[in-house]
């Protein structure tokens, strides 16, 4: 167990699986008291057990971030209660990704994706950042996506929400940074959670061809970046989108 987040408190949304779970576990391993949040109580209990078995501190707060301001405020309030009255680090990770083309996307799906991916973190940040500032400071980390800046033929709806999140990151850095609240984002590449012993190629592998790394990443890669952004080591980092994407958006490997 490290100590880069010793005595800090953290709320990680959508942390019952995949990237969110890896971030919650990494925060706890670095000494933070973490609130694991999500809709599935059983999976939440499993994450809590893993963290506590490893010697960390964690509590589960069930929440369905449907985009309403009330749901976001309620989560902030209950998370503060579980963490002893304050939230030092907020990770806006929860999101949904329905694939599909623009013409095949109906209005109900459009509204739902924007509600979960944009409205929920917007109102959660609104409920958390001022209290962070009043307490002396804090850190907010948003999850973007590589397809916010590199277009692909499907997923226009999802990529547009992540573009909004990355824009909000810069706007919030300007708004809350002078109050002592650092706001940054992580833009993951194709991330795959593999089952133990699984060796079958993942469909996402093709999207990482031609990159420096040449393959998909793991949730731990994102968690390492989140720990750094949440720690004092990143104290001079504001309004930045950190690409953790194997070079997908920044470099092309051309084979001759």
Short mmCIF file of C-alpha atoms in Angstrom, two decimals:
data_model
loop_
_atom_site.label_atom_id
_atom_site.label_comp_id
_atom_site.label_asym_id
_atom_site.label_seq_id
_atom_site.Cartn_x
_atom_site.Cartn_y
_atom_site.Cartn_z
CA UNK A 1 0.00 0.00 0.00
CA UNK A 2 1.33 3.45 -0.97
CA UNK A 3 0.61 6.81 0.59
CA UNK A 4 0.12 9.40 -2.14
CA UNK A 5 -3.52 9.84 -1.08
CA UNK A 6 -3.12 9.27 2.63
CA UNK A 7 -5.95 10.78 4.69
CA UNK A 8 -7.83 11.96 1.58
CA UNK A 9 -11.43 11.08 0.83
CA UNK A 10 -12.75 10.22 -2.61
CA UNK A 11 -16.03 9.60 -4.43
CA UNK A 12 -15.77 7.56 -7.62
CA UNK A 13 -18.97 7.25 -9.64
CA UNK A 14 -19.66 4.13 -11.66
CA UNK A 15 -17.05 2.25 -9.65
CA UNK A 16 -18.61 -1.19 -9.34
CA UNK A 17 -16.80 -2.43 -12.46
CA UNK A 18 -14.12 -1.80 -15.07
CA UNK A 19 -12.32 1.57 -15.02
CA UNK A 20 -14.22 2.94 -12.03
CA UNK A 21 -13.44 -0.11 -9.92
CA UNK A 22 -9.75 0.06 -10.83
CA UNK A 23 -9.64 3.73 -9.82
CA UNK A 24 -11.41 3.09 -6.51
CA UNK A 25 -9.06 0.23 -5.67
CA UNK A 26 -5.99 2.24 -6.63
CA UNK A 27 -7.11 5.21 -4.52
CA UNK A 28 -7.67 2.96 -1.52
CA UNK A 29 -4.27 1.33 -2.02
CA UNK A 30 -2.74 4.80 -1.82
CA UNK A 31 -4.41 5.52 1.51
CA UNK A 32 -7.68 7.21 0.55
CA UNK A 33 -11.05 6.50 2.13
CA UNK A 34 -13.20 5.77 -0.92
CA UNK A 35 -16.91 5.81 -1.62
CA UNK A 36 -17.71 3.25 -4.30
CA UNK A 37 -20.90 4.23 -6.10
CA UNK A 38 -23.15 2.57 -8.64
CA UNK A 39 -26.55 1.02 -9.23
CA UNK A 40 -25.65 -2.62 -8.48
CA UNK A 41 -25.45 -3.26 -4.74
CA UNK A 42 -24.06 -6.78 -5.15
CA UNK A 43 -21.18 -5.68 -7.35
CA UNK A 44 -20.57 -2.74 -5.02
CA UNK A 45 -20.26 -5.10 -2.07
CA UNK A 46 -17.71 -7.15 -3.97
CA UNK A 47 -15.55 -4.10 -4.65
CA UNK A 48 -15.77 -3.02 -1.02
CA UNK A 49 -14.73 -6.48 0.12
CA UNK A 50 -11.71 -6.46 -2.22
CA UNK A 51 -10.59 -3.09 -0.93
CA UNK A 52 -11.06 -3.95 2.74
CA UNK A 53 -9.36 -7.33 2.35
CA UNK A 54 -6.35 -5.50 0.93
CA UNK A 55 -6.29 -3.23 3.99
CA UNK A 56 -8.04 -0.22 2.50
CA UNK A 57 -11.03 1.85 3.58
CA UNK A 58 -14.20 1.95 1.50
CA UNK A 59 -17.97 2.25 1.70
CA UNK A 60 -20.66 1.66 -0.91
CA UNK A 61 -23.31 4.26 -1.69
CA UNK A 62 -25.95 3.07 -4.11
CA UNK A 63 -26.95 5.68 -6.68
CA UNK A 64 -28.65 5.93 -10.04
CA UNK A 65 -27.27 9.07 -11.67
CA UNK A 66 -30.10 9.66 -14.10
CA UNK A 67 -29.12 13.23 -14.89
CA UNK A 68 -31.48 14.93 -12.49
CA UNK A 69 -29.98 17.53 -10.20
CA UNK A 70 -31.70 15.85 -7.26
CA UNK A 71 -29.99 12.50 -7.83
CA UNK A 72 -26.58 14.16 -8.05
CA UNK A 73 -27.15 16.26 -4.93
CA UNK A 74 -28.38 13.20 -3.04
CA UNK A 75 -25.27 11.22 -3.91
CA UNK A 76 -23.01 14.10 -2.87
CA UNK A 77 -24.79 14.38 0.47
CA UNK A 78 -24.70 10.65 1.26
CA UNK A 79 -21.09 10.32 0.12
CA UNK A 80 -20.05 13.18 2.40
CA UNK A 81 -21.81 11.44 5.27
CA UNK A 82 -19.96 8.18 4.60
CA UNK A 83 -16.63 10.02 4.33
CA UNK A 84 -16.89 11.96 7.56
CA UNK A 85 -18.23 15.20 6.14
CA UNK A 86 -15.96 16.01 3.19
CA UNK A 87 -15.03 14.92 -0.33
CA UNK A 88 -11.44 15.71 -1.32
CA UNK A 89 -11.50 13.98 -4.71
CA UNK A 90 -14.39 13.45 -7.12
CA UNK A 91 -14.07 11.18 -10.15
CA UNK A 92 -16.87 11.60 -12.68
CA UNK A 93 -16.59 8.18 -14.28
CA UNK A 94 -20.16 6.86 -14.63
CA UNK A 95 -21.39 6.77 -18.21
CA UNK A 96 -23.27 4.75 -20.80
CA UNK A 97 -22.29 3.86 -24.35
CA UNK A 98 -24.98 2.75 -26.76
CA UNK A 99 -23.37 2.16 -30.15
CA UNK A 100 -25.15 2.98 -33.35
CA UNK A 101 -25.29 5.40 -36.22
CA UNK A 102 -26.82 8.86 -36.13
CA UNK A 103 -29.85 7.87 -38.22
CA UNK A 104 -30.55 4.87 -35.99
CA UNK A 105 -30.52 6.91 -32.75
CA UNK A 106 -33.93 7.82 -31.37
CA UNK A 107 -34.73 10.85 -29.22
CA UNK A 108 -35.19 8.83 -26.03
CA UNK A 109 -31.70 7.33 -26.35
CA UNK A 110 -30.23 10.75 -27.14
CA UNK A 111 -31.75 12.30 -24.02
CA UNK A 112 -30.71 9.37 -21.80
CA UNK A 113 -27.08 9.41 -22.91
CA UNK A 114 -26.78 13.16 -22.39
CA UNK A 115 -28.52 12.87 -19.03
CA UNK A 116 -26.11 10.24 -17.70
CA UNK A 117 -22.91 11.36 -19.41
CA UNK A 118 -23.22 15.15 -19.18
CA UNK A 119 -26.03 16.31 -16.89
CA UNK A 120 -25.18 13.93 -14.03
CA UNK A 121 -21.51 14.97 -13.73
CA UNK A 122 -22.49 18.61 -14.26
CA UNK A 123 -24.85 18.66 -11.31
CA UNK A 124 -22.63 16.43 -9.18
CA UNK A 125 -19.74 18.83 -9.70
CA UNK A 126 -22.06 21.70 -8.84
CA UNK A 127 -22.91 19.92 -5.58
CA UNK A 128 -19.32 19.05 -4.68
CA UNK A 129 -16.94 21.76 -5.95
CA UNK A 130 -18.19 24.69 -3.80
CA UNK A 131 -17.91 22.57 -0.65
CA UNK A 132 -14.40 21.53 -1.69
CA UNK A 133 -13.45 25.19 -2.09
CA UNK A 134 -14.93 26.08 1.29
CA UNK A 135 -12.93 23.26 2.90
CA UNK A 136 -9.68 24.52 1.43
CA UNK A 137 -9.48 22.76 -1.93
CA UNK A 138 -9.94 19.52 -3.78
CA UNK A 139 -9.56 17.66 -7.05
CA UNK A 140 -12.06 16.69 -9.74
CA UNK A 141 -11.22 14.17 -12.46
CA UNK A 142 -13.52 13.65 -15.43
CA UNK A 143 -13.44 10.73 -17.84
CA UNK A 144 -13.33 11.70 -21.50
CA UNK A 145 -12.66 9.46 -24.49
CA UNK A 146 -10.31 9.24 -27.45
CA UNK A 147 -13.28 9.31 -29.83
CA UNK A 148 -14.09 12.84 -28.65
CA UNK A 149 -11.21 13.98 -30.90
CA UNK A 150 -10.80 11.20 -33.45
CA UNK A 151 -13.97 10.48 -35.37
CA UNK A 152 -15.21 6.95 -35.98
CA UNK A 153 -18.18 5.89 -38.15
CA UNK A 154 -20.38 4.87 -35.21
CA UNK A 155 -20.80 6.38 -31.77
CA UNK A 156 -21.44 10.02 -32.72
CA UNK A 157 -23.81 10.45 -29.78
CA UNK A 158 -21.40 9.07 -27.18
CA UNK A 159 -18.39 10.91 -28.58
CA UNK A 160 -20.28 14.20 -28.49
CA UNK A 161 -21.03 13.74 -24.79
CA UNK A 162 -17.36 13.11 -24.08
CA UNK A 163 -16.46 16.19 -26.08
CA UNK A 164 -18.81 18.10 -23.79
CA UNK A 165 -17.13 16.61 -20.71
CA UNK A 166 -13.69 17.62 -21.93
CA UNK A 167 -14.94 21.16 -22.60
CA UNK A 168 -16.48 21.27 -19.13
CA UNK A 169 -13.12 20.21 -17.72
CA UNK A 170 -11.45 23.33 -19.08
CA UNK A 171 -14.35 25.58 -18.09
CA UNK A 172 -14.44 24.18 -14.55
CA UNK A 173 -10.68 24.58 -14.22
CA UNK A 174 -11.13 28.28 -14.94
CA UNK A 175 -14.15 28.56 -12.64
CA UNK A 176 -12.98 26.54 -9.65
CA UNK A 177 -9.19 26.61 -9.94
CA UNK A 178 -8.84 30.05 -8.31
CA UNK A 179 -10.84 28.61 -5.37
CA UNK A 180 -8.32 25.79 -4.87
CA UNK A 181 -10.16 23.06 -6.78
CA UNK A 182 -8.13 21.44 -9.56
CA UNK A 183 -10.12 20.02 -12.48
CA UNK A 184 -8.62 17.71 -15.10
CA UNK A 185 -9.69 14.82 -17.31
CA UNK A 186 -8.39 11.49 -18.52
CA UNK A 187 -9.05 10.38 -22.07
CA UNK A 188 -8.77 6.59 -22.27
CA UNK A 189 -8.08 4.63 -25.43
CA UNK A 190 -9.68 1.24 -25.97
CA UNK A 191 -9.75 -0.34 -22.51
CA UNK A 192 -10.61 -3.99 -21.98
CA UNK A 193 -11.21 -5.92 -18.77
CA UNK A 194 -10.11 -9.47 -19.43
CA UNK A 195 -11.30 -12.47 -17.45
CA UNK A 196 -8.64 -14.66 -15.85
CA UNK A 197 -7.24 -17.02 -18.47
CA UNK A 198 -9.00 -15.26 -21.36
CA UNK A 199 -6.87 -15.20 -24.51
CA UNK A 200 -9.40 -14.65 -27.30
CA UNK A 201 -8.73 -11.40 -29.24
CA UNK A 202 -11.09 -8.56 -28.31
CA UNK A 203 -13.02 -6.73 -31.08
CA UNK A 204 -11.48 -3.48 -29.83
CA UNK A 205 -8.02 -4.65 -30.88
CA UNK A 206 -8.66 -3.52 -34.45
CA UNK A 207 -9.23 0.07 -33.28
CA UNK A 208 -5.76 0.13 -31.73
CA UNK A 209 -3.92 -1.07 -34.83
CA UNK A 210 -1.46 1.51 -36.09
CA UNK A 211 -0.81 2.93 -32.61
CA UNK A 212 2.55 2.92 -30.83
CA UNK A 213 1.32 0.39 -28.28
CA UNK A 214 -0.41 -1.74 -30.89
CA UNK A 215 -3.13 -3.13 -28.64
CA UNK A 216 -5.79 -2.46 -26.04
CA UNK A 217 -5.16 -1.13 -22.54
CA UNK A 218 -6.31 -2.27 -19.11
CA UNK A 219 -8.32 -0.36 -16.49
CA UNK A 220 -5.18 -0.20 -14.33
CA UNK A 221 -3.57 2.15 -16.86
CA UNK A 222 -6.36 4.66 -16.27
CA UNK A 223 -6.22 4.14 -12.52
CA UNK A 224 -2.50 5.00 -12.42
CA UNK A 225 -3.20 8.27 -14.21
CA UNK A 226 -6.08 9.06 -11.84
CA UNK A 227 -3.88 8.51 -8.78
CA UNK A 228 -1.32 10.91 -10.19
CA UNK A 229 -3.90 13.60 -11.00
CA UNK A 230 -5.47 13.25 -7.55
CA UNK A 231 -2.14 13.42 -5.73
CA UNK A 232 -0.07 16.45 -4.77
CA UNK A 233 2.39 15.47 -7.51
CA UNK A 234 -0.04 17.05 -10.00
CA UNK A 235 -0.55 20.24 -7.99
CA UNK A 236 0.43 22.41 -10.98
CA UNK A 237 -1.89 20.61 -13.42
CA UNK A 238 -5.15 22.40 -14.24
CA UNK A 239 -7.61 22.10 -17.13
CA UNK A 240 -5.69 19.32 -18.85
CA UNK A 241 -6.95 16.25 -20.68
CA UNK A 242 -4.42 13.47 -20.13
CA UNK A 243 -4.44 11.01 -23.03
CA UNK A 244 -3.97 7.46 -21.78
CA UNK A 245 -4.70 5.85 -25.10
CA UNK A 246 -1.60 4.03 -26.28
CA UNK A 247 -0.92 6.92 -28.66
CA UNK A 248 -4.23 6.55 -30.51
CA UNK A 249 -4.91 10.29 -30.91
CA UNK A 250 -1.33 11.52 -31.01
CA UNK A 251 0.71 9.22 -33.23
CA UNK A 252 0.37 6.93 -36.22
CA UNK A 253 2.64 3.95 -36.78
CA UNK A 254 2.97 3.30 -40.48
CA UNK A 255 4.32 -0.03 -41.64
CA UNK A 256 6.11 0.01 -44.97
#
